[in-house]
XYZ file of C-alpha atoms in Angstrom:
704
model
C 0.055 -0.198 -0.144
C 2.722 2.461 0.732
C 3.920 2.468 -2.990
C 0.181 3.467 -3.944
C 0.414 6.254 -1.471
C 3.786 7.522 -2.680
C 2.446 7.428 -6.330
C -0.745 9.190 -5.284
C 1.818 12.028 -3.537
C 3.841 11.890 -6.327
C 1.274 12.630 -8.805
C -0.151 15.646 -6.741
C 3.181 17.004 -6.320
C 3.683 17.012 -10.188
C 0.258 18.100 -10.437
C 0.944 21.143 -8.176
C 4.550 22.185 -9.849
C 2.979 21.903 -13.386
C 0.040 24.252 -12.350
C 2.539 26.559 -10.642
C 4.758 26.592 -13.628
C 1.602 27.522 -15.703
C 1.166 29.940 -13.256
C 4.354 31.426 -13.427
C 4.619 31.617 -17.384
C 1.442 33.245 -17.654
C 2.574 36.323 -15.439
C 3.818 38.274 -18.571
C 0.134 37.976 -20.261
C -1.718 38.500 -17.344
C -3.951 41.649 -17.721
C -3.138 44.787 -16.089
C -5.602 45.606 -13.306
C -7.808 48.890 -14.203
C -7.977 51.943 -11.836
C -11.733 51.886 -11.025
C -11.499 55.176 -9.078
C -10.381 56.750 -12.081
C -12.838 55.148 -14.253
C -15.727 56.633 -11.493
C -14.038 60.228 -11.701
C -13.973 60.311 -15.468
C -17.700 59.866 -15.324
C -18.130 63.234 -13.806
C -17.170 65.148 -16.920
C -20.706 63.723 -18.554
C -23.968 65.515 -17.975
C -27.015 63.091 -18.832
C -30.192 61.735 -17.456
C -31.557 58.272 -17.787
C -35.565 57.950 -17.614
C -37.284 54.417 -17.499
C -40.633 54.683 -19.095
C -43.629 52.404 -17.750
C -41.879 49.394 -19.742
C -38.231 49.889 -18.576
C -37.393 51.211 -21.961
C -34.325 53.805 -21.507
C -35.146 57.388 -22.484
C -31.688 59.093 -22.593
C -31.462 63.089 -22.717
C -27.674 64.157 -22.915
C -26.400 67.877 -23.155
C -24.092 66.949 -25.706
C -23.934 63.629 -28.367
C -21.285 62.190 -26.041
C -23.027 62.594 -22.941
C -26.220 60.641 -24.571
C -23.840 57.752 -25.874
C -22.627 57.770 -22.211
C -25.766 57.538 -20.530
C -27.198 55.039 -23.430
C -24.097 52.688 -22.635
C -24.682 52.732 -18.842
C -28.055 51.814 -19.555
C -27.515 49.105 -21.635
C -24.884 47.921 -19.303
C -27.593 48.003 -16.465
C -29.672 45.679 -18.765
C -27.007 43.467 -20.037
C -23.651 43.976 -19.156
C -22.678 40.301 -19.660
C -23.429 39.981 -23.336
C -21.606 43.859 -23.966
C -18.521 42.423 -22.021
C -18.429 39.327 -24.073
C -18.817 41.318 -27.266
C -15.964 43.396 -26.234
C -13.606 40.480 -25.244
C -14.348 39.134 -29.122
C -13.228 42.105 -30.616
C -10.263 42.588 -28.752
C -9.408 38.653 -29.643
C -9.176 37.974 -25.622
C -12.568 35.736 -25.409
C -10.864 32.479 -24.510
C -9.326 33.937 -22.124
C -12.528 34.216 -20.322
C -14.275 30.928 -21.936
C -11.670 28.867 -22.605
C -10.774 26.538 -25.935
C -14.055 27.098 -27.540
C -13.520 30.783 -27.779
C -10.192 30.308 -29.326
C -11.135 30.133 -33.167
C -12.984 33.831 -32.602
C -9.636 34.987 -31.376
C -7.807 33.588 -33.926
C -10.445 35.234 -36.711
C -10.170 38.733 -34.893
C -6.015 38.510 -35.615
C -6.791 36.995 -39.390
C -8.929 39.596 -40.318
C -6.831 42.325 -39.260
C -9.387 43.902 -37.478
C -6.880 45.839 -34.702
C -4.243 46.721 -37.535
C -6.849 48.324 -39.453
C -8.643 50.296 -36.383
C -4.955 51.461 -35.307
C -4.237 52.760 -38.438
C -7.889 54.338 -39.413
C -9.417 55.269 -36.147
C -7.982 59.076 -35.800
C -7.390 59.394 -39.663
C -11.246 58.375 -40.934
C -13.257 59.265 -38.198
C -13.834 62.665 -37.405
C -13.941 64.253 -33.858
C -17.944 64.226 -33.547
C -17.380 60.297 -34.080
C -14.780 59.628 -32.037
C -16.828 61.791 -29.055
C -19.611 59.196 -29.267
C -17.394 56.053 -29.432
C -15.403 57.714 -26.205
C -18.631 58.485 -24.169
C -20.329 55.231 -24.960
C -16.810 53.259 -23.753
C -16.843 55.482 -20.751
C -20.469 54.706 -19.887
C -19.427 51.012 -19.938
C -16.211 51.891 -18.035
C -18.446 53.350 -15.132
C -20.947 50.567 -14.664
C -18.055 48.371 -14.907
C -16.031 50.181 -12.444
C -19.178 50.041 -9.781
C -19.864 46.211 -10.397
C -16.535 44.884 -10.222
C -18.044 41.340 -9.384
C -19.202 41.160 -12.756
C -16.109 42.335 -14.774
C -13.904 39.634 -16.365
C -10.037 40.471 -15.903
C -9.049 42.607 -18.540
C -11.990 43.913 -19.598
C -11.242 47.384 -18.389
C -10.689 50.239 -19.268
C -13.081 49.929 -22.685
C -11.916 52.313 -25.268
C -13.449 54.176 -28.362
C -11.268 52.044 -30.235
C -13.049 48.855 -28.832
C -16.486 50.427 -30.279
C -15.328 50.991 -33.623
C -13.538 47.574 -33.936
C -16.594 46.411 -33.103
C -18.184 47.416 -36.272
C -14.978 46.376 -38.194
C -15.346 42.650 -37.007
C -18.927 41.901 -37.244
C -20.116 43.879 -40.454
C -18.488 41.115 -42.784
C -20.521 38.230 -40.867
C -23.476 39.557 -42.217
C -23.533 38.990 -45.840
C -21.774 35.566 -45.033
C -18.002 35.843 -44.614
C -18.288 33.308 -41.460
C -20.079 30.936 -43.556
C -17.117 31.029 -46.236
C -14.544 30.337 -43.393
C -16.677 27.576 -42.114
C -16.814 26.014 -45.764
C -13.153 26.750 -46.160
C -12.617 24.526 -42.717
C -15.117 21.898 -43.952
C -17.103 22.815 -40.978
C -21.183 22.840 -40.617
C -22.787 26.476 -41.505
C -25.246 27.630 -39.007
C -28.378 25.919 -39.500
C -30.350 29.122 -38.424
C -31.230 31.066 -41.458
C -30.867 34.900 -40.974
C -33.904 36.580 -42.195
C -36.152 39.984 -41.752
C -38.795 41.863 -43.030
C -39.117 45.491 -44.258
C -41.867 47.425 -45.876
C -42.646 51.201 -46.506
C -46.132 52.309 -47.743
C -46.535 56.120 -49.412
C -49.313 57.959 -48.685
C -50.748 57.044 -52.355
C -51.213 53.216 -51.326
C -52.356 54.170 -47.718
C -56.080 54.619 -47.096
C -55.734 57.393 -45.050
C -52.779 59.029 -46.665
C -50.441 58.301 -44.241
C -46.477 57.135 -44.735
C -45.744 53.587 -42.869
C -42.556 51.765 -41.890
C -42.222 48.287 -40.946
C -38.909 47.803 -38.978
C -38.636 43.843 -38.549
C -35.276 42.271 -38.295
C -35.140 38.607 -37.482
C -32.312 38.069 -34.916
C -31.427 35.634 -32.189
C -33.395 36.146 -28.916
C -30.226 36.643 -26.903
C -26.330 37.102 -27.642
C -24.187 39.755 -29.443
C -26.686 40.603 -32.055
C -30.051 40.712 -29.907
C -32.060 43.753 -30.077
C -32.413 46.358 -27.395
C -34.727 49.252 -27.512
C -33.858 52.987 -26.556
C -34.746 56.531 -27.290
C -31.863 58.762 -27.367
C -31.824 62.389 -27.441
C -28.673 65.108 -26.987
C -29.192 68.891 -26.626
C -27.084 68.885 -29.999
C -29.670 67.457 -32.189
C -29.417 63.818 -31.953
C -32.634 62.680 -31.379
C -33.565 58.650 -32.600
C -35.837 55.878 -31.334
C -35.125 51.995 -32.291
C -32.973 49.040 -31.871
C -29.134 48.638 -30.844
C -27.038 45.785 -30.489
C -24.706 45.179 -27.564
C -21.541 47.698 -27.974
C -23.360 50.074 -30.503
C -23.755 53.532 -29.383
C -26.172 53.959 -32.832
C -29.666 53.644 -33.743
C -29.242 50.801 -36.222
C -32.872 50.933 -37.436
C -35.863 52.790 -36.419
C -36.493 56.181 -36.763
C -35.594 60.080 -35.799
C -38.526 62.749 -36.276
C -38.004 62.837 -39.924
C -37.220 59.759 -41.455
C -36.505 56.078 -40.562
C -35.322 52.559 -42.243
C -35.526 49.267 -41.713
C -32.697 46.359 -42.444
C -32.816 43.012 -43.991
C -29.796 40.802 -44.604
C -28.883 40.802 -48.558
C -26.238 37.907 -49.703
C -24.743 39.462 -53.183
C -21.452 37.935 -53.908
C -19.060 40.265 -51.857
C -16.219 37.487 -51.133
C -13.884 36.153 -53.543
C -11.852 33.177 -52.501
C -8.376 32.580 -54.335
C -6.520 29.209 -54.495
C -2.904 30.137 -53.421
C 0.157 27.943 -55.085
C 2.876 27.561 -52.373
C 6.406 27.378 -53.138
C 7.348 23.651 -52.620
C 11.091 24.612 -51.565
C 9.871 27.709 -49.272
C 6.280 27.103 -47.751
C 6.568 31.307 -46.710
C 6.311 32.227 -50.500
C 3.230 31.994 -52.903
C 3.059 32.609 -56.834
C 1.939 35.243 -58.325
C 2.401 36.219 -61.994
C 5.255 33.844 -62.665
C 6.901 35.037 -59.226
C 7.364 33.820 -55.860
C 6.151 36.247 -53.319
C 6.655 36.658 -49.681
C 3.393 36.523 -47.461
C 3.197 39.282 -45.050
C 3.387 37.487 -41.470
C 2.368 38.367 -37.976
C 1.056 36.348 -35.153
C -2.119 35.580 -32.758
C -1.321 35.477 -29.687
C -4.544 33.604 -27.629
C -4.477 33.453 -24.025
C -6.963 30.324 -23.224
C -8.377 29.743 -19.725
C -7.615 26.138 -19.005
C -9.133 25.697 -15.556
C -9.442 28.408 -12.496
C -6.622 30.687 -12.801
C -5.117 28.252 -15.121
C -4.286 29.845 -18.645
C -1.847 29.066 -21.446
C -0.863 31.326 -24.115
C -0.853 29.806 -27.802
C 0.761 31.628 -30.784
C -0.694 30.709 -34.158
C 0.940 32.835 -37.409
C -0.909 34.768 -39.180
C -0.730 35.167 -43.015
C -1.579 37.725 -45.861
C -1.071 37.796 -49.391
C -1.715 40.999 -51.807
C -5.504 39.534 -51.806
C -6.077 39.676 -48.457
C -5.950 37.368 -45.287
C -4.819 33.924 -46.037
C -6.633 30.653 -44.502
C -4.604 27.720 -43.880
C -6.762 24.261 -44.348
C -6.465 20.742 -45.199
C -7.233 21.414 -48.874
C -4.347 23.937 -49.263
C -3.988 28.054 -48.424
C -6.894 30.345 -49.410
C -6.867 34.168 -49.576
C -9.896 35.588 -49.151
C -10.763 39.553 -50.537
C -14.000 40.676 -49.442
C -16.167 44.035 -49.072
C -15.467 46.076 -46.031
C -11.729 44.463 -45.581
C -9.874 47.057 -43.660
C -12.605 49.460 -43.633
C -13.121 51.438 -40.451
C -15.846 54.211 -41.029
C -18.778 52.246 -40.479
C -19.345 54.171 -36.794
C -19.117 57.529 -39.344
C -21.793 56.021 -41.588
C -23.994 54.841 -38.637
C -23.500 58.744 -37.277
C -24.628 60.641 -40.476
C -27.509 58.317 -41.412
C -28.844 58.741 -37.457
C -28.272 62.509 -37.901
C -30.148 62.778 -41.278
C -33.138 65.071 -41.547
C -33.771 64.684 -45.243
C -34.178 62.054 -48.046
C -30.667 64.120 -49.622
C -29.033 63.911 -46.385
C -29.666 60.227 -45.945
C -28.284 59.370 -49.267
C -25.521 61.202 -48.809
C -24.628 59.089 -45.774
C -25.253 55.931 -47.733
C -22.942 57.047 -50.323
C -20.373 57.070 -47.788
C -19.910 53.427 -48.548
C -18.447 52.233 -45.301
C -21.173 49.712 -44.635
C -20.516 46.528 -46.805
C -24.102 44.893 -46.932
C -27.472 45.035 -45.714
C -30.738 46.100 -47.367
C -32.443 49.563 -46.411
C -36.141 50.131 -46.447
C -36.385 53.834 -46.107
C -39.505 56.348 -45.169
C -40.193 59.921 -44.160
C -42.385 62.214 -43.331
C -42.693 63.748 -46.613
C -43.999 60.254 -48.389
C -40.837 59.408 -49.728
C -40.175 55.496 -49.545
C -37.081 53.998 -50.765
C -35.332 50.598 -51.436
C -31.663 50.355 -51.222
C -29.793 46.803 -51.532
C -26.935 48.210 -50.549
C -23.358 46.539 -50.811
C -19.812 47.129 -51.199
C -19.575 45.602 -54.949
C -16.287 45.258 -55.793
C -15.097 46.772 -59.106
C -14.214 43.128 -60.774
C -12.278 43.555 -63.911
C -14.082 42.132 -66.871
C -12.123 38.796 -67.833
C -12.914 36.286 -70.092
C -13.590 32.725 -68.706
C -13.718 33.829 -64.904
C -16.447 32.642 -62.515
C -16.356 35.469 -59.681
C -18.978 33.197 -57.686
C -16.354 30.074 -57.866
C -12.782 29.568 -56.730
C -10.521 31.943 -58.096
C -6.828 31.261 -59.529
C -4.679 33.003 -56.818
C -1.321 33.526 -59.146
C -3.094 36.141 -61.426
C -2.887 39.671 -60.270
C -5.350 40.366 -62.842
C -7.908 39.020 -60.794
C -7.561 41.043 -57.734
C -9.814 43.724 -57.640
C -9.390 47.328 -56.411
C -12.055 49.597 -54.958
C -15.688 49.223 -55.299
C -18.422 50.523 -57.835
C -19.623 53.883 -57.047
C -23.022 54.306 -54.902
C -24.752 55.448 -57.994
C -24.469 51.924 -59.322
C -25.815 50.084 -56.418
C -29.440 48.434 -56.684
C -31.780 51.127 -55.530
C -35.615 52.102 -55.938
C -36.882 55.578 -54.995
C -40.338 56.573 -55.016
C -41.974 53.987 -57.461
C -45.270 54.740 -58.411
C -47.188 52.079 -56.580
C -46.063 53.523 -53.410
C -44.693 50.237 -52.294
C -41.235 49.003 -51.519
C -40.548 45.813 -49.431
C -37.708 43.203 -48.701
C -37.571 39.948 -47.179
C -33.950 38.423 -48.090
C -35.186 38.435 -51.553
C -33.826 39.442 -54.513
C -33.589 43.040 -54.950
C -35.592 42.587 -58.415
C -38.768 41.910 -56.568
C -38.820 45.228 -54.311
C -42.323 46.478 -55.540
C -45.381 44.764 -57.151
C -45.413 47.519 -60.176
C -44.008 47.501 -63.356
C -41.375 50.004 -62.143
C -38.877 47.943 -60.377
C -35.312 47.424 -61.082
C -33.880 45.851 -64.593
C -31.980 43.043 -63.952
C -30.178 43.784 -67.058
C -28.645 47.210 -65.525
C -26.600 45.086 -63.465
C -23.150 43.339 -64.433
C -23.574 39.453 -63.938
C -20.132 39.701 -61.860
C -22.240 41.536 -58.968
C -23.793 38.328 -57.783
C -26.932 39.944 -57.082
C -29.348 37.679 -55.596
C -32.356 36.428 -57.483
C -33.927 33.785 -54.959
C -37.493 34.338 -53.599
C -38.524 33.409 -50.062
C -41.846 32.558 -48.474
C -41.887 35.741 -46.946
C -41.295 37.898 -49.957
C -43.822 36.106 -51.860
C -46.343 36.797 -48.938
C -45.471 40.441 -49.020
C -46.589 40.581 -52.803
C -49.536 38.449 -51.878
C -50.761 40.803 -49.047
C -49.272 44.402 -49.056
C -48.471 43.983 -52.967
C -52.437 42.836 -53.651
C -53.811 46.109 -51.718
C -53.809 49.360 -53.547
C -55.441 51.128 -50.417
C -54.024 49.883 -47.302
C -55.515 50.697 -43.727
C -53.464 50.889 -40.737
C -55.318 47.771 -39.402
C -54.450 46.057 -42.749
C -50.892 46.863 -42.203
C -50.879 45.602 -38.993
C -52.556 42.202 -40.188
C -50.238 41.635 -43.073
C -46.884 42.249 -40.896
C -48.171 39.088 -38.544
C -49.413 36.897 -41.935
C -48.825 32.963 -40.738
C -49.361 31.417 -44.134
C -46.978 29.488 -46.700
C -47.538 30.731 -50.415
C -48.238 28.234 -52.799
C -44.771 29.442 -54.525
C -42.829 28.498 -51.174
C -40.804 25.957 -50.774
C -42.580 24.840 -47.661
C -45.535 24.287 -50.046
C -43.581 22.550 -52.713
C -42.453 19.579 -50.080
C -45.754 19.298 -49.131
C -46.983 18.310 -52.675
C -44.133 16.398 -52.797
C -45.261 14.241 -49.580
C -48.566 14.061 -50.972
C -47.413 12.330 -54.199
C -45.715 9.842 -52.176
C -46.779 6.092 -52.660
C -47.801 5.198 -49.508
C -48.557 1.272 -50.094
C -49.566 -0.384 -47.110
C -47.893 1.909 -44.925
C -50.726 2.836 -42.197
C -48.445 5.956 -40.657
C -47.725 7.373 -44.140
C -51.175 7.153 -44.959
C -52.305 9.085 -41.905
C -49.381 11.912 -42.271
C -50.456 12.291 -45.917
C -54.081 12.451 -44.784
C -53.476 15.045 -42.572
C -51.013 17.194 -44.842
C -53.924 17.237 -47.371
C -56.474 18.848 -45.395
C -53.594 21.824 -44.202
C -54.802 25.270 -45.201
C -50.803 26.187 -45.196
C -51.397 28.516 -42.450
C -49.335 27.934 -39.084
C -52.050 29.093 -36.626
C -51.774 28.070 -33.159
C -54.894 26.000 -33.352
C -53.544 24.211 -36.668
C -53.276 20.469 -36.154
C -51.478 19.773 -39.517
C -48.854 23.154 -38.774
C -46.448 20.419 -36.663
C -46.016 17.712 -38.944
C -45.770 20.196 -42.037
C -43.128 22.361 -40.895
C -41.260 19.918 -38.942
C -40.740 17.866 -42.511
C -40.386 20.823 -44.274
C -37.530 21.982 -41.879
C -35.792 18.626 -41.662
C -35.431 18.227 -45.368
C -34.462 21.977 -45.793
C -32.034 22.753 -43.095
C -31.128 18.878 -42.086
C -29.124 18.054 -38.691
C -27.579 20.667 -36.340
C -24.187 19.115 -36.768
C -24.394 19.359 -40.523
C -24.663 15.717 -41.320
C -26.850 14.843 -44.461
C -30.393 15.890 -44.909
C -32.710 13.214 -44.684
C -34.841 11.827 -47.716
C -38.759 13.228 -47.318
C -40.063 9.888 -46.924
C -37.845 9.459 -43.490
C -38.448 13.316 -42.722
C -42.271 12.669 -42.643
C -41.932 9.575 -40.684
C -39.515 10.904 -38.298
C -41.339 14.079 -37.499
C -44.563 12.093 -36.983
C -42.661 9.426 -34.791
C -41.664 12.550 -32.549
C -44.908 14.051 -32.466
C -46.544 10.842 -31.491
C -43.498 10.249 -28.891
C -44.040 13.652 -27.100
C -47.710 14.591 -27.654
C -49.445 11.343 -28.203
C -50.431 12.073 -31.448
C -49.176 13.370 -34.991
C -51.654 16.196 -35.021
C -50.958 18.483 -31.633
C -51.910 21.829 -32.077
C -49.173 23.981 -33.343
C -49.461 26.364 -30.367
C -48.729 23.116 -28.056
C -45.648 22.486 -29.722
C -44.387 26.214 -30.763
C -43.603 28.042 -27.499
C -42.239 31.654 -26.254
C -40.449 30.979 -22.742
C -38.960 33.518 -20.595
C -38.633 32.760 -16.862
C -41.997 32.113 -15.678
C -43.555 33.047 -19.024
C -44.353 29.797 -21.135
C -47.081 31.113 -24.246
C -48.203 29.310 -27.293
C -46.818 31.199 -30.538
C -48.031 31.412 -33.876
C -46.125 31.291 -37.267
C -42.990 29.796 -37.814
C -39.484 29.451 -39.928
C -40.159 31.950 -42.737
C -43.345 33.408 -42.296
C -44.168 37.004 -41.986
C -44.752 35.971 -38.603
C -41.277 34.719 -38.070
C -40.517 32.295 -35.001
C -37.790 29.707 -35.180
C -37.885 27.176 -32.317
C -35.237 24.948 -30.735
C -36.533 21.713 -30.089
C -36.367 20.408 -26.515
C -36.517 17.271 -24.754
C -40.227 16.946 -24.455
C -40.822 18.068 -28.118
C -41.616 21.283 -27.712
C -40.211 24.121 -29.761
C -38.867 27.043 -27.896
C -38.712 30.365 -30.006
C -35.022 31.447 -30.245
C -35.009 33.565 -33.377
C -37.079 35.304 -36.015
C -39.224 38.042 -34.674
C -37.830 40.166 -32.155
C -37.723 44.028 -31.820
C -40.513 45.267 -34.267
C -41.504 48.528 -34.520
C -43.976 50.259 -36.994
C -43.389 54.160 -37.802
C -46.227 56.129 -38.989
C -46.043 59.781 -40.626
C -50.121 60.743 -40.741
C -50.989 63.062 -43.961
C -50.074 65.995 -41.896
C -46.533 64.636 -41.360
C -47.070 63.940 -37.470
C -44.791 61.340 -36.216
C -46.049 58.021 -34.276
C -44.404 55.209 -33.743
C -45.110 51.828 -31.303
C -42.925 48.896 -30.837
C -42.623 45.499 -29.389
C -39.839 43.344 -27.855
C -39.865 39.546 -27.445
C -39.094 39.779 -23.529
C -38.799 43.235 -22.198
C -36.040 45.725 -21.671
C -34.057 44.081 -19.224
C -32.507 41.893 -21.428
C -30.626 39.719 -18.991
C -31.644 40.799 -15.263
C -34.053 37.861 -14.373
C -34.862 39.906 -10.944
C -36.267 42.867 -13.141
C -40.266 42.753 -14.158
C -38.846 44.302 -17.294
C -37.454 40.584 -17.972
C -40.243 39.543 -19.658
C -43.243 42.127 -19.496
C -43.744 42.447 -22.997
C -43.441 38.880 -24.113
C -47.465 38.410 -23.844
C -47.943 41.339 -25.816
C -45.559 39.939 -28.279
C -47.302 36.430 -28.668
C -50.312 38.188 -28.619
C -49.520 40.499 -31.999
C -49.974 43.693 -30.091
C -47.495 46.842 -29.350
C -46.917 49.435 -27.006
C -46.147 52.996 -27.830
C -43.013 54.402 -28.247
C -42.951 57.707 -26.215
C -40.485 59.745 -28.657
C -41.156 63.223 -27.699
C -41.184 64.926 -24.224
C -44.791 65.394 -24.458
C -45.642 62.062 -25.156
C -43.431 60.682 -22.474
C -44.807 63.015 -20.032
C -46.790 60.881 -17.429
C -45.124 58.034 -18.228
C -41.584 58.042 -16.477
C -41.335 55.260 -14.061
C -37.727 56.639 -12.781
C -35.218 59.205 -13.721
C -31.429 58.804 -12.367
C -27.824 59.762 -13.450
C -25.817 57.171 -14.476
C -24.014 55.500 -11.147
C -26.885 57.188 -9.171
C -29.747 54.900 -9.286
C -31.669 54.475 -6.491
C -31.955 50.573 -5.386
């Protein structure tokens, strides 16, 4: 027995020595401690009030723009500091030090894309003082909250700087048009099965029954996380006054409205990425071939401090390569260079700021013409009755080279295929004041942005732009609802937004038709499933007894397993969906609302809608067979200027203003409204807000 005891003692000693060695080696990499007192003292320079309305939504009133940004950041941190912190650490390439090995790839991508090299070079050069003041005021609002709540702060988080906020835009914006999917494809990793979608509609007075201009702001996002919506109203004494949606780490209203105009965003997917296969020198792996000669890679190093357990960390170094094309990804299939829209661009905050401050269509168009934002559709409306659609993109100015498929893999040894610059803004697909008075987008082709005959002509745009030509169910339904009605009442506008139908032209309808065409033979279960589908009205109503089987089958066929495995064939998907429903609900025809749920804290509600309906709900299956809504409709806003130009707006959030704080009464107070298709008012002006202020305080001085 003694040798066993001695062996165990020896093992313990080795573990202690190894841990001690790791701690010693990590000493040079440990972040410095922030001066909390200095960060708290810095807050004295800002003059701002936070007013929480009856729904907990913060209304920020600052003397200057920087003051307002400071107050916005503090209010958002009160409601969701953890997400702001995670966004900041990810942007710095320091998330693995907090979250461990699973976050290391994100840290590496920050280095691969050259986020901080671009920010260090362009922050003072490309962002004017008024923009930097907003970024730095916002950073100081985060710093004050963190300094006052040190128990919530990760080591190295503070102080946050204006450069951190700018870097967040540099890092995130390329992922909206699919750069993340391309990186996963190159590394043979499964793509995110959750589709990205949104709805945007603008109706001019000529198409409204009451002569009003209306705008639907309806982005589809995850319910939680780095790109989950937060609602606020922000006003400064220098003329900044906006209401709408903000992301964690963003001081700018990303979509919503000011007093005179507003816009909605939807994701678009033009071809904004080129992937080049490089030829490597067999005698020198540090060189690639270009125009018949060997050229050295530009080399740097990504240092990732990775948390192992408790206080134990290890710093991993990985080389970062860059060619004249752009960042280089090393994969099992070889080395590939990427060239993508917005690469090394740091002016995204400038463009968002100019959009926030625009008061006329001309000013708004001038902001768009800055061309710092690499993608995203814009649906625009203003108090004058102007409506517009912009299929925004930094379209590479690709050379006209015979035999080249710009949407495929490109040879990396030809400099004539390396594009320089972008097409000017007047070449971007856009539609202003169409005669039918309606523009819309639901992640569909820009060539169907209006139902009338004055839409965009595909022949006017070069094939090398890679403009999408597809239609979603939501876009078909926008044509079949908004597009079929030439005199839209306020009630109809609301009803159309919450439409739950699948168009006969949709992929879901096609899958159901294919399922009905199957030969069941003696298969009683298949016959029963077909009988149920045959009676479906193609609506995702809560009461529908066929929607669960139809939507579950279509989702399995279209999206496939979460791990990226092969999609099941239709017969197998139909049988498996029926079996799952029978196992969990005792029947293949439970009501859709029994399956499709909105769950938040103690609230557990049935919801209608489903994937790719205008009432978009994407659910995550649980062990009990129910779907918990995790994405889709989130923050929704309807903005209206009546025929006299008077502004009003209403909104709803899927949860509430306290996006993280379970103790708050606003953690889930909007969920019943959301489930019932109801809105609350947006109190935009001081007169509207009067009588609805539940609490007023200055940042850091809130009464508990």
